[in-house]
Amino acid sequence: MIDEGILSKESRLIALYGIQAQSSPFLKVLNETFKTLGLNDYAVGLNINPEDFPYMARGMPQSKVTMALYEPEYQEVVLPLLDCSDECIRRSGICDGAFAENGKLCGKCFYPAAFELMIACEGVNLAESRVLLLGAGTIASTILPLLGVMGAKRVAVADPVVERAAAILEKNSVSLATVECDILWFENGMEVDVSEYDMIVNAVDIHAHSDKRIISATGENRRLVLLDFVRGESAFDRLAQELGCRKLGSGEWMLATALCVAGEWLGAETGCGDYEKLAEKFVTG
């Protein structure tokens, strides 16, 4: 926990809600980001059991904490507790933050902004790209429309339920108007010719570990970018080693999200220079 003795009257507190929030790597990323940006604001981790989460979340507007972030295990659970939500939440069904406004709990989804920042700062060009999106659930719903906006040429959505893949493509048909779209049936270990894609996104199993094989790769493609949201080592780490390609994961994602939080909620001016400086410590260092 943060020592309240070092807080000023102007300091703002952001609570990170999670089952093991106090030991979350995201908590460390948040506070180092705020410090690097010269902010006198802090994030505090609140370990909350699932049965206590509704009470704690609903009580946030009446507490000293006016902004909250949610670990992955609570990002869908919080939805029915919100009094108001942004367009991303309504479209995707996922919420990773909330703030208090006139005593109400208002949800915020940082996924689109974090994705755009990460892609830009990592120098990934999605124009004319071929993307395989594994999963058609909540996280996929936050990213899919951006692929069209960023100029992807072809997007294939793979899901265990092909009807769900069809539904998510139809829901985002306007954003994907100029994109060639395809639907694949997903199963763990499915064979994928990696030479057919420029990016593969794991949004089907964000809790996958390194002993699981999401896909079985055939072909070669050292220019491929693998992206997932798994905290810690994942199946894509091993796959990246096997293919000799690039992998973006939780470190880059947490950093991009922390910078978006600082920019939108705390009024900081952020950019790729800040991303690169922090990435040396949290990702490459």
Coordinates of N, CA and C in Angstrom, one line a residue, residues 139-230:
I139 N -12.7 -9.0 -25.8 CA -11.4 -8.3 -26.2 C -11.4 -8.1 -27.7
A140 N -11.8 -9.2 -28.4 CA -11.8 -9.1 -29.9 C -12.7 -7.9 -30.4
S141 N -13.8 -7.7 -29.6 CA -14.8 -6.7 -30.0 C -14.2 -5.3 -29.8
T142 N -13.2 -5.1 -29.0 CA -12.6 -3.8 -28.8 C -11.5 -3.5 -29.9
I143 N -11.0 -4.6 -30.4 CA -9.9 -4.4 -31.4 C -10.3 -4.5 -32.8
L144 N -11.3 -5.3 -33.1 CA -11.7 -5.6 -34.5 C -12.0 -4.3 -35.3
P145 N -12.8 -3.4 -34.8 CA -13.1 -2.2 -35.6 C -11.9 -1.3 -35.9
L146 N -10.9 -1.4 -35.0 CA -9.6 -0.6 -35.2 C -8.8 -1.1 -36.4
L147 N -8.9 -2.5 -36.7 CA -8.2 -3.0 -37.8 C -8.6 -2.4 -39.1
G148 N -9.9 -2.2 -39.2 CA -10.4 -1.6 -40.4 C -9.9 -0.1 -40.5
V149 N -10.0 0.6 -39.4 CA -9.6 2.0 -39.4 C -8.1 2.1 -39.7
M150 N -7.3 1.2 -39.3 CA -5.9 1.2 -39.5 C -5.5 0.7 -40.9
G151 N -6.4 0.3 -41.7 CA -6.1 -0.1 -43.0 C -5.8 -1.5 -43.3
A152 N -6.2 -2.4 -42.4 CA -5.9 -3.9 -42.7 C -6.6 -4.3 -44.0
K153 N -5.9 -5.2 -44.7 CA -6.4 -5.6 -46.0 C -7.3 -6.8 -45.8
R154 N -6.9 -7.7 -44.9 CA -7.7 -9.0 -44.7 C -7.7 -9.3 -43.2
V155 N -8.9 -9.7 -42.7 CA -9.0 -10.1 -41.3 C -9.8 -11.4 -41.3
A156 N -9.2 -12.4 -40.7 CA -9.9 -13.7 -40.4 C -10.1 -13.8 -39.0
V157 N -11.4 -14.1 -38.6 CA -11.8 -14.3 -37.2 C -12.0 -15.8 -37.0
A158 N -11.3 -16.3 -36.0 CA -11.4 -17.7 -35.7 C -12.0 -17.8 -34.3
D159 N -13.1 -18.6 -34.1 CA -13.8 -18.8 -32.9 C -14.3 -20.2 -32.8
P160 N -14.4 -20.8 -31.6 CA -15.0 -22.1 -31.4 C -16.5 -22.2 -31.9
V161 N -17.1 -21.0 -31.9 CA -18.5 -20.9 -32.4 C -18.5 -20.0 -33.6
V162 N -18.7 -20.5 -34.8 CA -18.5 -19.7 -36.0 C -19.7 -18.7 -36.1
E163 N -20.8 -19.0 -35.5 CA -21.9 -18.0 -35.5 C -21.5 -16.7 -34.7
R164 N -20.7 -16.9 -33.7 CA -20.3 -15.7 -32.9 C -19.3 -14.9 -33.8
A165 N -18.4 -15.6 -34.5 CA -17.5 -14.9 -35.4 C -18.2 -14.1 -36.5
A166 N -19.3 -14.8 -37.0 CA -20.1 -14.1 -38.0 C -20.8 -12.9 -37.4
A167 N -21.2 -13.0 -36.2 CA -21.9 -11.9 -35.5 C -21.0 -10.7 -35.3
I168 N -19.8 -11.0 -34.9 CA -18.9 -9.8 -34.6 C -18.5 -9.1 -35.8
L169 N -18.4 -9.9 -36.9 CA -18.0 -9.2 -38.2 C -19.2 -8.4 -38.7
E170 N -20.4 -8.9 -38.5 CA -21.6 -8.1 -39.0 C -21.7 -6.9 -38.1
K171 N -21.5 -7.0 -36.8 CA -21.6 -5.9 -35.9 C -20.7 -4.7 -36.3
N172 N -19.5 -5.1 -36.8 CA -18.5 -4.1 -37.2 C -18.3 -3.9 -38.7
S173 N -19.4 -4.2 -39.4 CA -19.4 -4.1 -40.9 C -19.0 -2.8 -41.4
V174 N -19.4 -1.7 -40.8 CA -19.1 -0.4 -41.2 C -17.6 -0.1 -41.2
S175 N -17.0 -0.4 -40.0 CA -15.6 -0.2 -39.8 C -14.7 -1.1 -40.8
L176 N -15.3 -2.2 -41.1 CA -14.6 -3.2 -42.0 C -15.1 -3.2 -43.4
A177 N -15.7 -2.1 -43.8 CA -16.3 -2.0 -45.2 C -15.3 -2.3 -46.3
T178 N -14.0 -1.9 -46.1 CA -13.0 -2.1 -47.2 C -12.1 -3.2 -46.9
V179 N -12.4 -4.1 -45.9 CA -11.6 -5.2 -45.5 C -12.2 -6.5 -46.0
E180 N -11.3 -7.3 -46.5 CA -11.7 -8.7 -46.9 C -11.8 -9.5 -45.6
C181 N -12.9 -10.1 -45.3 CA -13.1 -10.8 -44.0 C -13.4 -12.3 -44.2
D182 N -13.0 -13.0 -43.3 CA -13.2 -14.5 -43.4 C -13.5 -15.0 -42.0
I183 N -14.1 -16.2 -41.9 CA -14.4 -16.9 -40.7 C -13.8 -18.2 -40.6
L184 N -13.1 -18.5 -39.5 CA -12.5 -19.9 -39.3 C -13.0 -20.5 -38.0
W185 N -13.0 -21.8 -38.0 CA -13.4 -22.5 -36.8 C -12.2 -22.7 -35.9
F186 N -12.2 -22.2 -34.7 CA -11.0 -22.3 -33.8 C -11.1 -23.6 -33.0
E187 N -9.9 -24.2 -32.8 CA -9.7 -25.3 -31.8 C -8.3 -25.2 -31.4
N188 N -8.0 -25.5 -30.1 CA -6.7 -25.4 -29.6 C -5.8 -26.3 -30.4
G189 N -4.6 -25.7 -30.8 CA -3.6 -26.4 -31.6 C -4.0 -26.4 -33.1
M190 N -4.9 -25.6 -33.5 CA -5.3 -25.6 -34.9 C -4.1 -25.2 -35.8
E191 N -4.0 -25.8 -37.0 CA -2.9 -25.6 -37.9 C -3.1 -24.3 -38.6
V192 N -2.1 -23.4 -38.6 CA -2.1 -22.1 -39.2 C -0.8 -21.9 -40.1
D193 N -1.0 -21.6 -41.3 CA 0.1 -21.3 -42.2 C 0.5 -19.8 -41.9
V194 N 1.5 -19.6 -41.1 CA 1.9 -18.2 -40.7 C 2.3 -17.3 -41.8
S195 N 2.7 -17.9 -42.9 CA 3.1 -17.1 -44.1 C 1.9 -16.3 -44.7
E196 N 0.7 -16.6 -44.3 CA -0.5 -16.0 -44.8 C -0.9 -14.7 -44.0
Y197 N -0.2 -14.5 -42.9 CA -0.6 -13.4 -42.0 C 0.6 -12.5 -41.6
D198 N 0.3 -11.2 -41.3 CA 1.3 -10.3 -40.8 C 1.1 -10.1 -39.3
M199 N 0.0 -10.4 -38.8 CA -0.2 -10.3 -37.3 C -1.2 -11.4 -36.9
I200 N -1.0 -12.0 -35.8 CA -1.9 -13.0 -35.2 C -2.2 -12.5 -33.8
V201 N -3.4 -12.3 -33.4 CA -3.8 -11.9 -32.1 C -4.5 -13.0 -31.3
N202 N -4.0 -13.2 -30.1 CA -4.7 -14.2 -29.2 C -5.7 -13.5 -28.3
A203 N -6.9 -13.5 -28.7 CA -8.0 -12.9 -27.9 C -9.0 -14.0 -27.5
V204 N -8.6 -15.3 -27.7 CA -9.5 -16.4 -27.4 C -9.2 -17.0 -26.0
D205 N -8.0 -16.8 -25.5 CA -7.6 -17.4 -24.2 C -6.6 -16.5 -23.6
I206 N -7.0 -15.5 -22.8 CA -6.1 -14.5 -22.2 C -5.5 -15.1 -21.0
H207 N -5.9 -16.3 -20.6 CA -5.3 -16.9 -19.4 C -4.4 -18.1 -19.8
A208 N -4.1 -18.2 -21.1 CA -3.2 -19.3 -21.5 C -1.8 -19.2 -20.9
H209 N -1.2 -20.4 -20.7 CA 0.1 -20.4 -20.1 C 1.0 -21.1 -21.2
S210 N 2.3 -21.1 -20.9 CA 3.3 -21.5 -21.8 C 3.2 -23.0 -22.2
D211 N 2.5 -23.8 -21.4 CA 2.4 -25.2 -21.7 C 1.2 -25.5 -22.6
K212 N 0.5 -24.5 -23.0 CA -0.6 -24.6 -23.9 C -0.2 -24.2 -25.3
R213 N -0.7 -24.9 -26.3 CA -0.4 -24.5 -27.7 C -1.7 -24.0 -28.4
I214 N -1.8 -22.7 -28.5 CA -3.0 -22.1 -29.1 C -3.1 -22.5 -30.6
I215 N -2.0 -22.4 -31.3 CA -2.0 -22.8 -32.7 C -0.8 -23.6 -33.0
S216 N -0.9 -24.4 -34.0 CA 0.3 -25.2 -34.5 C 0.7 -24.5 -35.9
A217 N 1.9 -23.9 -35.8 CA 2.3 -23.1 -37.0 C 3.0 -23.9 -38.1
T218 N 2.6 -23.7 -39.3 CA 3.3 -24.2 -40.4 C 3.8 -23.1 -41.3
G219 N 4.8 -23.3 -42.1 CA 5.4 -22.3 -42.9 C 6.4 -21.4 -42.1
E220 N 6.9 -20.4 -42.7 CA 7.9 -19.5 -42.1 C 7.4 -18.0 -42.3
N221 N 7.7 -17.2 -41.3 CA 7.4 -15.8 -41.4 C 8.1 -15.0 -40.3
R222 N 9.3 -14.6 -40.5 CA 10.0 -13.9 -39.4 C 9.5 -12.4 -39.3
R223 N 8.7 -12.0 -40.2 CA 8.1 -10.6 -40.1 C 6.8 -10.6 -39.4
L224 N 6.3 -11.8 -39.0 CA 5.0 -11.9 -38.3 C 5.1 -11.2 -36.9
V225 N 4.0 -10.6 -36.5 CA 3.9 -10.0 -35.2 C 2.8 -10.8 -34.4
L226 N 3.2 -11.4 -33.3 CA 2.2 -12.1 -32.4 C 1.8 -11.1 -31.3
L227 N 0.6 -11.1 -31.0 CA 0.1 -10.2 -29.9 C -0.9 -11.0 -29.0
D228 N -0.6 -10.9 -27.7 CA -1.6 -11.5 -26.7 C -1.6 -10.6 -25.5
F229 N -2.5 -11.0 -24.6 CA -2.8 -10.1 -23.4 C -2.5 -10.9 -22.1
V230 N -1.8 -12.1 -22.2 CA -1.6 -12.9 -21.1 C -0.5 -12.3 -20.1

